[in-house]
Amino acid sequence: MFVITGPSGVGKGTLIRGLLERMPELELSVSATTRPPRAGERDGVDYHFLTPDEFERHVRQGDFVEHATYSGNRYGTLRSQLERHLDAGRPVVLEIEVQGARQVRQALPEAVAVFIAPPSRDALRARLVGRGTDSPEQVQERMDTAEGELAARPEFAHVVVNDRLERATEALEAIIRAARGARAKHTCR
Ligand code: 5GP
């Protein structure tokens, strides 16, 4: 299992899209959220869009491997999503924020986590503004949250700086391939 984490706007989604093109055997886990869908987002594809009550019910039933509140909305990885792929022997990728990545590390220490870092804070703000999905207040809120998230970088053994997309995608792919190779060797012994 692979966890891709880092501040919102750093380009995790874009990097993962590139990674999945290069490694189609990877499965991307679809998260649950209480955030309203953005234009073009589809339920069950981009996220499972839940009401706060539905989300809370899953929390109480212990259905989440990890969950966190981010910018006033809740996000979480449903155990059923993961198990569907892992039981079939398919490697799964999670795209989650830092609190969730910490929970996964606790629950599943064998998961490989990669922190995606921006080349600078200015670059991160420019990306958040440029993608046009958040209001100026929301951008500021995400930048405030990013301060804490950037401080978490040393917790992660693998860090990829998203300076140039092609280079960063290659670096991410190399980490995943190396981890898969090491796991295969271990299993063969
Ligand atoms: P967005 O609202 O931009 O889609 O996502 C906001 C943040 O929540 C991003 O950093 C994204 O990676 C993170 N996120 C998405 N799904 C999950 C999840 O299942 N769990 C956690 N902890 N964070 C998630």
PDB file of C-alpha atoms and ligand atoms in Angstrom:
ATOM      1  CA  MET A   1       0.000   0.000   0.000  1.00  0.00           C
ATOM      2  CA  PHE A   2       1.304   3.438  -0.909  1.00  0.00           C
ATOM      3  CA  VAL A   3       0.398   6.707   0.786  1.00  0.00           C
ATOM      4  CA  ILE A   4       0.946   9.937  -1.100  1.00  0.00           C
ATOM      5  CA  THR A   5       0.676  12.921   1.205  1.00  0.00           C
ATOM      6  CA  GLY A   6       1.579  16.609   1.364  1.00  0.00           C
ATOM      7  CA  PRO A   7      -0.189  19.973   1.460  1.00  0.00           C
ATOM      8  CA  SER A   8      -3.274  20.688  -0.613  1.00  0.00           C
ATOM      9  CA  GLY A   9      -2.323  22.262  -3.947  1.00  0.00           C
ATOM     10  CA  VAL A  10       1.116  20.637  -4.082  1.00  0.00           C
ATOM     11  CA  GLY A  11       0.051  18.573  -7.098  1.00  0.00           C
ATOM     12  CA  LYS A  12      -0.538  15.158  -5.507  1.00  0.00           C
ATOM     13  CA  GLY A  13      -3.469  14.460  -7.834  1.00  0.00           C
ATOM     14  CA  THR A  14      -1.584  15.410 -10.996  1.00  0.00           C
ATOM     15  CA  LEU A  15       1.461  13.378  -9.968  1.00  0.00           C
ATOM     16  CA  ILE A  16      -0.694  10.363  -9.179  1.00  0.00           C
ATOM     17  CA  ARG A  17      -2.437  10.595 -12.557  1.00  0.00           C
ATOM     18  CA  GLY A  18       1.004  10.456 -14.208  1.00  0.00           C
ATOM     19  CA  LEU A  19       2.026   7.586 -11.943  1.00  0.00           C
ATOM     20  CA  LEU A  20      -1.079   5.552 -12.825  1.00  0.00           C
ATOM     21  CA  GLU A  21      -0.360   6.028 -16.529  1.00  0.00           C
ATOM     22  CA  ARG A  22       3.131   4.638 -16.009  1.00  0.00           C
ATOM     23  CA  MET A  23       2.035   1.888 -13.613  1.00  0.00           C
ATOM     24  CA  PRO A  24      -1.526   0.857 -14.578  1.00  0.00           C
ATOM     25  CA  GLU A  25      -1.364  -2.056 -12.125  1.00  0.00           C
ATOM     26  CA  LEU A  26      -1.808   0.448  -9.247  1.00  0.00           C
ATOM     27  CA  GLU A  27      -5.318   1.078  -7.918  1.00  0.00           C
ATOM     28  CA  LEU A  28      -6.301   4.480  -6.543  1.00  0.00           C
ATOM     29  CA  SER A  29      -8.515   4.312  -3.458  1.00  0.00           C
ATOM     30  CA  VAL A  30     -11.632   6.511  -3.688  1.00  0.00           C
ATOM     31  CA  SER A  31     -11.993   8.484  -0.431  1.00  0.00           C
ATOM     32  CA  ALA A  32     -15.159   9.554   1.342  1.00  0.00           C
ATOM     33  CA  THR A  33     -15.751  13.231   2.093  1.00  0.00           C
ATOM     34  CA  THR A  34     -18.367  15.635   3.387  1.00  0.00           C
ATOM     35  CA  ARG A  35     -17.026  18.372   1.075  1.00  0.00           C
ATOM     36  CA  PRO A  36     -19.557  19.335  -1.617  1.00  0.00           C
ATOM     37  CA  PRO A  37     -18.607  18.150  -5.122  1.00  0.00           C
ATOM     38  CA  ARG A  38     -16.751  20.640  -7.305  1.00  0.00           C
ATOM     39  CA  ALA A  39     -17.838  21.174 -10.905  1.00  0.00           C
ATOM     40  CA  GLY A  40     -17.118  18.003 -12.860  1.00  0.00           C
ATOM     41  CA  GLU A  41     -16.521  15.773  -9.827  1.00  0.00           C
ATOM     42  CA  ARG A  42     -18.467  12.504  -9.855  1.00  0.00           C
ATOM     43  CA  ASP A  43     -19.743  10.529  -6.876  1.00  0.00           C
ATOM     44  CA  GLY A  44     -17.982   7.179  -6.573  1.00  0.00           C
ATOM     45  CA  VAL A  45     -15.236   8.255  -8.981  1.00  0.00           C
ATOM     46  CA  ASP A  46     -13.554  11.331  -7.482  1.00  0.00           C
ATOM     47  CA  TYR A  47     -14.946  10.810  -3.984  1.00  0.00           C
ATOM     48  CA  HIS A  48     -17.813   9.119  -2.211  1.00  0.00           C
ATOM     49  CA  PHE A  49     -19.717  12.266  -1.275  1.00  0.00           C
ATOM     50  CA  LEU A  50     -21.404  11.738   2.105  1.00  0.00           C
ATOM     51  CA  THR A  51     -23.542  13.881   4.389  1.00  0.00           C
ATOM     52  CA  PRO A  52     -21.998  14.700   7.786  1.00  0.00           C
ATOM     53  CA  ASP A  53     -24.415  12.201   9.389  1.00  0.00           C
ATOM     54  CA  GLU A  54     -23.460   9.419   6.999  1.00  0.00           C
ATOM     55  CA  PHE A  55     -19.774  10.132   7.566  1.00  0.00           C
ATOM     56  CA  GLU A  56     -20.232  10.084  11.357  1.00  0.00           C
ATOM     57  CA  ARG A  57     -22.099   6.780  11.149  1.00  0.00           C
ATOM     58  CA  HIS A  58     -19.130   5.223   9.328  1.00  0.00           C
ATOM     59  CA  VAL A  59     -16.793   6.644  11.996  1.00  0.00           C
ATOM     60  CA  ARG A  60     -18.875   5.089  14.775  1.00  0.00           C
ATOM     61  CA  GLN A  61     -19.020   1.737  12.955  1.00  0.00           C
ATOM     62  CA  GLY A  62     -15.210   1.735  12.636  1.00  0.00           C
ATOM     63  CA  ASP A  63     -15.430   1.678   8.827  1.00  0.00           C
ATOM     64  CA  PHE A  64     -12.490   4.053   8.291  1.00  0.00           C
ATOM     65  CA  VAL A  65      -8.820   3.063   8.199  1.00  0.00           C
ATOM     66  CA  GLU A  66      -8.095   6.748   8.788  1.00  0.00           C
ATOM     67  CA  HIS A  67     -10.095   9.940   8.763  1.00  0.00           C
ATOM     68  CA  ALA A  68      -9.422  13.622   9.360  1.00  0.00           C
ATOM     69  CA  THR A  69     -11.032  17.036   9.309  1.00  0.00           C
ATOM     70  CA  TYR A  70      -9.492  19.359   6.747  1.00  0.00           C
ATOM     71  CA  SER A  71     -10.620  22.961   6.143  1.00  0.00           C
ATOM     72  CA  GLY A  72     -13.932  22.281   7.885  1.00  0.00           C
ATOM     73  CA  ASN A  73     -14.759  19.123   5.913  1.00  0.00           C
ATOM     74  CA  ARG A  74     -14.206  15.483   6.786  1.00  0.00           C
ATOM     75  CA  TYR A  75     -12.201  13.054   4.641  1.00  0.00           C
ATOM     76  CA  GLY A  76     -11.544   9.362   5.148  1.00  0.00           C
ATOM     77  CA  THR A  77     -10.421   6.066   3.648  1.00  0.00           C
ATOM     78  CA  LEU A  78     -13.048   3.360   3.867  1.00  0.00           C
ATOM     79  CA  ARG A  79     -11.678  -0.024   4.928  1.00  0.00           C
ATOM     80  CA  SER A  80     -13.980  -1.692   2.360  1.00  0.00           C
ATOM     81  CA  GLN A  81     -12.311   0.300  -0.462  1.00  0.00           C
ATOM     82  CA  LEU A  82      -8.855  -0.844   0.545  1.00  0.00           C
ATOM     83  CA  GLU A  83      -9.754  -4.447   1.231  1.00  0.00           C
ATOM     84  CA  ARG A  84     -11.428  -4.828  -2.147  1.00  0.00           C
ATOM     85  CA  HIS A  85      -8.079  -4.171  -3.845  1.00  0.00           C
ATOM     86  CA  LEU A  86      -5.697  -5.667  -1.296  1.00  0.00           C
ATOM     87  CA  ASP A  87      -7.667  -8.928  -1.094  1.00  0.00           C
ATOM     88  CA  ALA A  88      -7.339  -9.198  -4.874  1.00  0.00           C
ATOM     89  CA  GLY A  89      -3.567  -8.712  -4.473  1.00  0.00           C
ATOM     90  CA  ARG A  90      -3.581  -5.315  -6.191  1.00  0.00           C
ATOM     91  CA  PRO A  91      -1.324  -2.514  -4.877  1.00  0.00           C
ATOM     92  CA  VAL A  92      -3.337   0.483  -3.677  1.00  0.00           C
ATOM     93  CA  VAL A  93      -2.458   4.172  -3.632  1.00  0.00           C
ATOM     94  CA  LEU A  94      -4.003   6.574  -1.105  1.00  0.00           C
ATOM     95  CA  GLU A  95      -3.954  10.317  -1.721  1.00  0.00           C
ATOM     96  CA  ILE A  96      -4.492  11.841   1.711  1.00  0.00           C
ATOM     97  CA  GLU A  97      -3.491  14.765   3.912  1.00  0.00           C
ATOM     98  CA  VAL A  98      -0.882  14.556   6.660  1.00  0.00           C
ATOM     99  CA  GLN A  99      -3.032  13.681   9.717  1.00  0.00           C
ATOM    100  CA  GLY A 100      -4.452  10.712   7.808  1.00  0.00           C
ATOM    101  CA  ALA A 101      -0.977   9.628   6.659  1.00  0.00           C
ATOM    102  CA  ARG A 102       0.139   9.546  10.305  1.00  0.00           C
ATOM    103  CA  GLN A 103      -2.834   7.344  11.233  1.00  0.00           C
ATOM    104  CA  VAL A 104      -2.030   4.933   8.400  1.00  0.00           C
ATOM    105  CA  ARG A 105       1.586   4.751   9.576  1.00  0.00           C
ATOM    106  CA  GLN A 106       0.339   3.733  13.028  1.00  0.00           C
ATOM    107  CA  ALA A 107      -2.209   1.212  11.765  1.00  0.00           C
ATOM    108  CA  LEU A 108      -0.205  -0.244   8.859  1.00  0.00           C
ATOM    109  CA  PRO A 109       3.530   0.320   9.421  1.00  0.00           C
ATOM    110  CA  GLU A 110       4.359  -1.648   6.256  1.00  0.00           C
ATOM    111  CA  ALA A 111       2.687   1.014   4.067  1.00  0.00           C
ATOM    112  CA  VAL A 112       5.148   3.128   2.066  1.00  0.00           C
ATOM    113  CA  ALA A 113       4.499   6.856   2.527  1.00  0.00           C
ATOM    114  CA  VAL A 114       5.789   9.599   0.230  1.00  0.00           C
ATOM    115  CA  PHE A 115       5.633  13.295   1.134  1.00  0.00           C
ATOM    116  CA  ILE A 116       5.176  15.622  -1.849  1.00  0.00           C
ATOM    117  CA  ALA A 117       6.722  19.019  -1.147  1.00  0.00           C
ATOM    118  CA  PRO A 118       6.301  22.272  -3.101  1.00  0.00           C
ATOM    119  CA  PRO A 119       9.447  24.006  -4.386  1.00  0.00           C
ATOM    120  CA  SER A 120       8.397  27.032  -2.262  1.00  0.00           C
ATOM    121  CA  ARG A 121       5.436  28.467  -0.343  1.00  0.00           C
ATOM    122  CA  ASP A 122       4.887  30.999  -3.147  1.00  0.00           C
ATOM    123  CA  ALA A 123       4.657  28.170  -5.676  1.00  0.00           C
ATOM    124  CA  LEU A 124       2.073  26.442  -3.492  1.00  0.00           C
ATOM    125  CA  ARG A 125      -0.079  29.566  -3.212  1.00  0.00           C
ATOM    126  CA  ALA A 126       0.204  30.167  -6.970  1.00  0.00           C
ATOM    127  CA  ARG A 127      -1.045  26.617  -7.638  1.00  0.00           C
ATOM    128  CA  LEU A 128      -3.967  26.941  -5.215  1.00  0.00           C
ATOM    129  CA  VAL A 129      -5.002  30.259  -6.795  1.00  0.00           C
ATOM    130  CA  GLY A 130      -4.328  29.012 -10.345  1.00  0.00           C
ATOM    131  CA  ARG A 131      -6.520  25.932 -10.162  1.00  0.00           C
ATOM    132  CA  GLY A 132      -9.469  28.218  -9.459  1.00  0.00           C
ATOM    133  CA  THR A 133     -11.408  25.764  -7.273  1.00  0.00           C
ATOM    134  CA  ASP A 134     -11.211  27.733  -4.010  1.00  0.00           C
ATOM    135  CA  SER A 135     -12.299  31.212  -2.958  1.00  0.00           C
ATOM    136  CA  PRO A 136      -9.585  33.629  -1.721  1.00  0.00           C
ATOM    137  CA  GLU A 137     -10.657  32.795   1.889  1.00  0.00           C
ATOM    138  CA  GLN A 138     -10.404  29.070   1.208  1.00  0.00           C
ATOM    139  CA  VAL A 139      -6.968  29.532  -0.390  1.00  0.00           C
ATOM    140  CA  GLN A 140      -5.814  31.382   2.726  1.00  0.00           C
ATOM    141  CA  GLU A 141      -7.235  28.638   4.958  1.00  0.00           C
ATOM    142  CA  ARG A 142      -5.426  25.958   2.929  1.00  0.00           C
ATOM    143  CA  MET A 143      -2.182  27.982   3.094  1.00  0.00           C
ATOM    144  CA  ASP A 144      -2.537  28.282   6.892  1.00  0.00           C
ATOM    145  CA  THR A 145      -3.045  24.507   7.119  1.00  0.00           C
ATOM    146  CA  ALA A 146      -0.076  23.981   4.767  1.00  0.00           C
ATOM    147  CA  GLU A 147       2.279  25.562   7.329  1.00  0.00           C
ATOM    148  CA  GLY A 148       1.649  22.681   9.747  1.00  0.00           C
ATOM    149  CA  GLU A 149       1.754  20.133   6.952  1.00  0.00           C
ATOM    150  CA  LEU A 150       5.117  21.371   5.633  1.00  0.00           C
ATOM    151  CA  ALA A 151       6.536  20.967   9.137  1.00  0.00           C
ATOM    152  CA  ALA A 152       5.686  17.232   8.926  1.00  0.00           C
ATOM    153  CA  ARG A 153       8.091  16.673   6.012  1.00  0.00           C
ATOM    154  CA  PRO A 154      10.958  15.231   8.148  1.00  0.00           C
ATOM    155  CA  GLU A 155       8.592  12.509   9.433  1.00  0.00           C
ATOM    156  CA  PHE A 156       8.646  10.881   6.006  1.00  0.00           C
ATOM    157  CA  ALA A 157      11.474   8.730   4.684  1.00  0.00           C
ATOM    158  CA  HIS A 158      10.550   9.527   1.094  1.00  0.00           C
ATOM    159  CA  VAL A 159      10.184  13.128  -0.101  1.00  0.00           C
ATOM    160  CA  VAL A 160       9.576  14.258  -3.682  1.00  0.00           C
ATOM    161  CA  VAL A 161       9.809  17.974  -4.488  1.00  0.00           C
ATOM    162  CA  ASN A 162       7.251  18.807  -7.168  1.00  0.00           C
ATOM    163  CA  ASP A 163       9.384  21.315  -9.047  1.00  0.00           C
ATOM    164  CA  ARG A 164       9.018  19.904 -12.570  1.00  0.00           C
ATOM    165  CA  LEU A 165       6.153  17.510 -13.194  1.00  0.00           C
ATOM    166  CA  GLU A 166       8.056  15.062 -15.409  1.00  0.00           C
ATOM    167  CA  ARG A 167      11.009  14.810 -13.022  1.00  0.00           C
ATOM    168  CA  ALA A 168       8.785  14.537  -9.942  1.00  0.00           C
ATOM    169  CA  THR A 169       6.624  11.812 -11.556  1.00  0.00           C
ATOM    170  CA  GLU A 170       9.783   9.858 -12.404  1.00  0.00           C
ATOM    171  CA  ALA A 171      11.053  10.214  -8.836  1.00  0.00           C
ATOM    172  CA  LEU A 172       7.734   9.008  -7.426  1.00  0.00           C
ATOM    173  CA  GLU A 173       7.657   6.077  -9.845  1.00  0.00           C
ATOM    174  CA  ALA A 174      11.212   5.098  -8.836  1.00  0.00           C
ATOM    175  CA  ILE A 175      10.234   5.005  -5.144  1.00  0.00           C
ATOM    176  CA  ILE A 176       7.166   2.867  -5.825  1.00  0.00           C
ATOM    177  CA  ARG A 177       9.021   0.464  -8.136  1.00  0.00           C
ATOM    178  CA  ALA A 178      11.876   0.083  -5.626  1.00  0.00           C
ATOM    179  CA  ALA A 179       9.419  -0.650  -2.803  1.00  0.00           C
ATOM    180  CA  ARG A 180       7.529  -3.174  -4.935  1.00  0.00           C
ATOM    181  CA  GLY A 181      10.811  -4.838  -5.960  1.00  0.00           C
ATOM    182  CA  ALA A 182      11.947  -5.076  -2.344  1.00  0.00           C
ATOM    183  CA  ARG A 183       8.579  -6.540  -1.312  1.00  0.00           C
ATOM    184  CA  ALA A 184       8.698  -9.124  -4.144  1.00  0.00           C
ATOM    185  CA  LYS A 185      12.233 -10.215  -3.131  1.00  0.00           C
ATOM    186  CA  HIS A 186      11.150 -10.510   0.476  1.00  0.00           C
ATOM    187  CA  THR A 187       8.138 -12.663  -0.476  1.00  0.00           C
ATOM    188  CA  CYS A 188      10.247 -14.976  -2.700  1.00  0.00           C
ATOM    189  CA  ARG A 189      12.718 -15.838   0.033  1.00  0.00           C
TER     190      ARG A 189
HETATM  191  P1  5GP B   1      -9.681  18.432  -1.669  1.00  0.00           P
HETATM  192  O1  5GP B   1     -10.792  19.123  -0.956  1.00  0.00           O
HETATM  193  O2  5GP B   1      -8.733  19.416  -2.309  1.00  0.00           O
HETATM  194  O3  5GP B   1     -10.156  17.361  -2.621  1.00  0.00           O
HETATM  195  O4  5GP B   1      -8.823  17.642  -0.558  1.00  0.00           O
HETATM  196  C1  5GP B   1      -8.324  18.319   0.557  1.00  0.00           C
HETATM  197  C2  5GP B   1      -7.239  17.488   1.212  1.00  0.00           C
HETATM  198  O5  5GP B   1      -7.798  16.260   1.717  1.00  0.00           O
HETATM  199  C3  5GP B   1      -6.129  17.070   0.226  1.00  0.00           C
HETATM  200  O6  5GP B   1      -4.870  17.251   0.868  1.00  0.00           O
HETATM  201  C4  5GP B   1      -6.422  15.607  -0.019  1.00  0.00           C
HETATM  202  O7  5GP B   1      -5.248  14.862  -0.318  1.00  0.00           O
HETATM  203  C5  5GP B   1      -6.978  15.187   1.325  1.00  0.00           C
HETATM  204  N1  5GP B   1      -7.749  13.933   1.275  1.00  0.00           N
HETATM  205  C6  5GP B   1      -8.453  13.401   0.244  1.00  0.00           C
HETATM  206  N2  5GP B   1      -8.993  12.227   0.591  1.00  0.00           N
HETATM  207  C7  5GP B   1      -8.599  11.973   1.865  1.00  0.00           C
HETATM  208  C8  5GP B   1      -8.815  10.881   2.776  1.00  0.00           C
HETATM  209  O8  5GP B   1      -9.455   9.879   2.498  1.00  0.00           O
HETATM  210  N3  5GP B   1      -8.262  11.003   4.014  1.00  0.00           N
HETATM  211  C9  5GP B   1      -7.514  12.085   4.375  1.00  0.00           C
HETATM  212  N4  5GP B   1      -6.995  12.079   5.601  1.00  0.00           N
HETATM  213  N5  5GP B   1      -7.300  13.116   3.545  1.00  0.00           N
HETATM  214  C10 5GP B   1      -7.819  13.069   2.304  1.00  0.00           C
END
